mmCIF file of C-alpha atoms in Angstrom:
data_model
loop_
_atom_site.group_PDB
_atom_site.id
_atom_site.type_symbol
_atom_site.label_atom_id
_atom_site.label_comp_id
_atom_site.label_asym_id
_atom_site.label_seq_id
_atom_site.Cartn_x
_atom_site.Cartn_y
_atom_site.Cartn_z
ATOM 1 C CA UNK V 264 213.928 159.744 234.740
ATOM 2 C CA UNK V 265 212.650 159.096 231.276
ATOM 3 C CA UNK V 266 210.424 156.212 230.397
ATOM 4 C CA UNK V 267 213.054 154.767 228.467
ATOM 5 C CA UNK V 268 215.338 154.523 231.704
ATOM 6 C CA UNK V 269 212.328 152.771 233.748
ATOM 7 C CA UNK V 270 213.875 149.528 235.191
ATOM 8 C CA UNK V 271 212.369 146.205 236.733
ATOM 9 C CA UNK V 272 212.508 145.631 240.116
ATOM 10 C CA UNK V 273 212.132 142.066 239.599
ATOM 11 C CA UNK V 274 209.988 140.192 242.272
ATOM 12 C CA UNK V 275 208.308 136.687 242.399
ATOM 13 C CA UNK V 276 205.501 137.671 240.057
ATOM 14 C CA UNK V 277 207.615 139.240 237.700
ATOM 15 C CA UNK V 278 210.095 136.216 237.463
ATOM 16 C CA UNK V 279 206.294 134.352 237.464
ATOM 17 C CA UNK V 280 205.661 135.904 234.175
ATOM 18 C CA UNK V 281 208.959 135.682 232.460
ATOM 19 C CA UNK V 282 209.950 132.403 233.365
ATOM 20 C CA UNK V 283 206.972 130.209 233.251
ATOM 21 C CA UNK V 284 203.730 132.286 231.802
ATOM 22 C CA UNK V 285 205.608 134.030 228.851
ATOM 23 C CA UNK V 286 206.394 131.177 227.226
ATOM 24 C CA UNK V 287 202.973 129.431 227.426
ATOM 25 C CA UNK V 288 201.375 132.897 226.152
ATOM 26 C CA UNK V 289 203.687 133.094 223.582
ATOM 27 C CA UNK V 290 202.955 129.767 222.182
ATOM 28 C CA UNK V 291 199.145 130.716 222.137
ATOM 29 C CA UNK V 292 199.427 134.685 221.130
ATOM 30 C CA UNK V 293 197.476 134.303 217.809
ATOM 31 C CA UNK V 294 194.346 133.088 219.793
ATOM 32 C CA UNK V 295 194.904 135.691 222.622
ATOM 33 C CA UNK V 296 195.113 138.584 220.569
ATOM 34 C CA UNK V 297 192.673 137.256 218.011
ATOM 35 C CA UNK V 298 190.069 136.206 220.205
ATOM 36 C CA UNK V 299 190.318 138.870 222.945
ATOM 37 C CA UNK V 300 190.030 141.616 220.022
ATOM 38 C CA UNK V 301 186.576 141.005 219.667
ATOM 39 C CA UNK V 302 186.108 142.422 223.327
ATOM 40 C CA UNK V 303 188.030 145.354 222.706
ATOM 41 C CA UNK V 304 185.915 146.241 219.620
ATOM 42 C CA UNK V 305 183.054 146.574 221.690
ATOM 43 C CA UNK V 306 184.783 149.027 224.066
ATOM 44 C CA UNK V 307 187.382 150.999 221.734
ATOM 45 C CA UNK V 308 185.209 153.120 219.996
ATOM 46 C CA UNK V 309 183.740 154.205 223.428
ATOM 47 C CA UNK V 310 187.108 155.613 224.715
ATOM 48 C CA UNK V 311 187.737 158.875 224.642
ATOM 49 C CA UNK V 312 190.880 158.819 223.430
ATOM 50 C CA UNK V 313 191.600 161.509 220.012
ATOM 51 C CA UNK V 314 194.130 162.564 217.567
ATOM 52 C CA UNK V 315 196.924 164.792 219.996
ATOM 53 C CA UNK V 316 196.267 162.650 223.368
ATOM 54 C CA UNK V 317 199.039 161.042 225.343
ATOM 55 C CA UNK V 318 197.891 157.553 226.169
ATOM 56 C CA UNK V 319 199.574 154.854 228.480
ATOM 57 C CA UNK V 320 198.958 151.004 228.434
ATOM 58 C CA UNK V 321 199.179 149.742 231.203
ATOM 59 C CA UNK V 322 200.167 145.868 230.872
ATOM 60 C CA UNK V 323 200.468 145.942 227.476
ATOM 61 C CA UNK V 324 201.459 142.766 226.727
ATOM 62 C CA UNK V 325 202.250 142.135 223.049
ATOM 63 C CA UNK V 326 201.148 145.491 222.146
ATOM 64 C CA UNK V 327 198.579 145.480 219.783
ATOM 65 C CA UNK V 328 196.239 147.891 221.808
ATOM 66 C CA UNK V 329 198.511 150.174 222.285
ATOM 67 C CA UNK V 330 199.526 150.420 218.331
ATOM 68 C CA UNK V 331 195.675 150.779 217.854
ATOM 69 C CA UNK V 332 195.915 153.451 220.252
ATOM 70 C CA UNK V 333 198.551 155.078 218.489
ATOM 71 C CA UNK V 334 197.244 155.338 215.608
ATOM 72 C CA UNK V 335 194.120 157.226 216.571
ATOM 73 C CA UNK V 336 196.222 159.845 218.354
ATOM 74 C CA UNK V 337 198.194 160.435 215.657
ATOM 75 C CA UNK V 338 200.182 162.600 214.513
ATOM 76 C CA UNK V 339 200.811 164.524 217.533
ATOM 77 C CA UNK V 340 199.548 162.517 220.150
ATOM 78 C CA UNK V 341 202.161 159.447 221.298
ATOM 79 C CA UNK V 342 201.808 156.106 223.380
ATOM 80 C CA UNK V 343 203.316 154.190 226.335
ATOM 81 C CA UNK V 344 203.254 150.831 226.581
ATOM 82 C CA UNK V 345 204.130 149.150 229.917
ATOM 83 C CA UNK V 346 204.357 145.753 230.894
ATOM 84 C CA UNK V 347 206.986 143.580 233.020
ATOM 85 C CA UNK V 348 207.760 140.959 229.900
ATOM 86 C CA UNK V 349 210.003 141.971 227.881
ATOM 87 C CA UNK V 350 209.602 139.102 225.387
ATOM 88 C CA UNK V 351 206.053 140.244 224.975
ATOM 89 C CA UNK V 352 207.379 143.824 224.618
ATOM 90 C CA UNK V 353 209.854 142.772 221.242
ATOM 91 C CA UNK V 354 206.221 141.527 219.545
ATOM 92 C CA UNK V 355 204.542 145.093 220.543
ATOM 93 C CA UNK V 356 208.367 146.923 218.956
ATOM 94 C CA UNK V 357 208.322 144.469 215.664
ATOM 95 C CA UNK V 358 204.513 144.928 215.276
ATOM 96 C CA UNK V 359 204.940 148.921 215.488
ATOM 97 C CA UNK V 360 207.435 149.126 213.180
ATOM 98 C CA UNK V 361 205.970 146.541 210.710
ATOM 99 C CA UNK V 362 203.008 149.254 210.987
ATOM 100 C CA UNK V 363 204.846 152.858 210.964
ATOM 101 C CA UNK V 364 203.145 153.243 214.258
ATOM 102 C CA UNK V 365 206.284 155.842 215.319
ATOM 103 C CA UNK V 366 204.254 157.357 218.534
ATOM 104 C CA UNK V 367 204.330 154.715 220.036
ATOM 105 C CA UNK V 368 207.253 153.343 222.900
ATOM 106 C CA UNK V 369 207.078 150.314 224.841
ATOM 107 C CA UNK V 370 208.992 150.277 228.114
ATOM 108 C CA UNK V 371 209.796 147.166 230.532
ATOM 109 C CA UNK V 372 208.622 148.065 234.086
ATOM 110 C CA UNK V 373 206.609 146.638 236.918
ATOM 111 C CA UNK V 374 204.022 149.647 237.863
ATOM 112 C CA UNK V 375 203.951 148.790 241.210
ATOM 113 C CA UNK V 376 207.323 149.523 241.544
#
């Protein structure tokens, strides 16, 4: 199965996020990803993560770290982004392509499923 055939099993937590956290996020993304990238510039330029790597994202949310991932395994490296919101998934798709961030794929899945 490729990762762009990866389905939901939806379950409680799942329908949790899309139907009553999503939206709430969503109203407050430019905080969240603004003020929670000052934590990950601390950490990101400790990863050992280079140019040719294949990286997944675990929980992505609205993608940004896994563009900025992208980016530094570029050109032949690529990235997976996972998370079980789509709606936060169509920021992390718009953002990528706004960028030319090509290596990148974001897939709707629940990874404990």
């Amino acid at each position: 199965m490729s990762a762009t055939d990866a389905t939901t099993e939806r379950n409680e937590f799942v329908d949790f996020w899309n139907e009553i956290l999503v939206p709430k996020v969503v109203t407050y993304r430019y905080i969240l990803v603004g003020g929670l990238s000052h934590h990950s510039d601390k950490i990101f330029p400790t990863l050992e993560v280079r140019p040719g790597n294949k990286v997944v994202d675990v929980g992505c949310g609205f993608g940004d770290t896994a563009i900025q991932l992208a980016q530094r395994v570029a050109p032949n490296g690529s990235v997976l982004g996972i998370d079980c919101c789509e709606a936060f998934l169509d920021f992390g798709r718009k953002d990528a392509q706004i960028r030319d961030a090509r290596n990148v794929e974001f897939v709707e899945a629940d990874v404990q499923t």
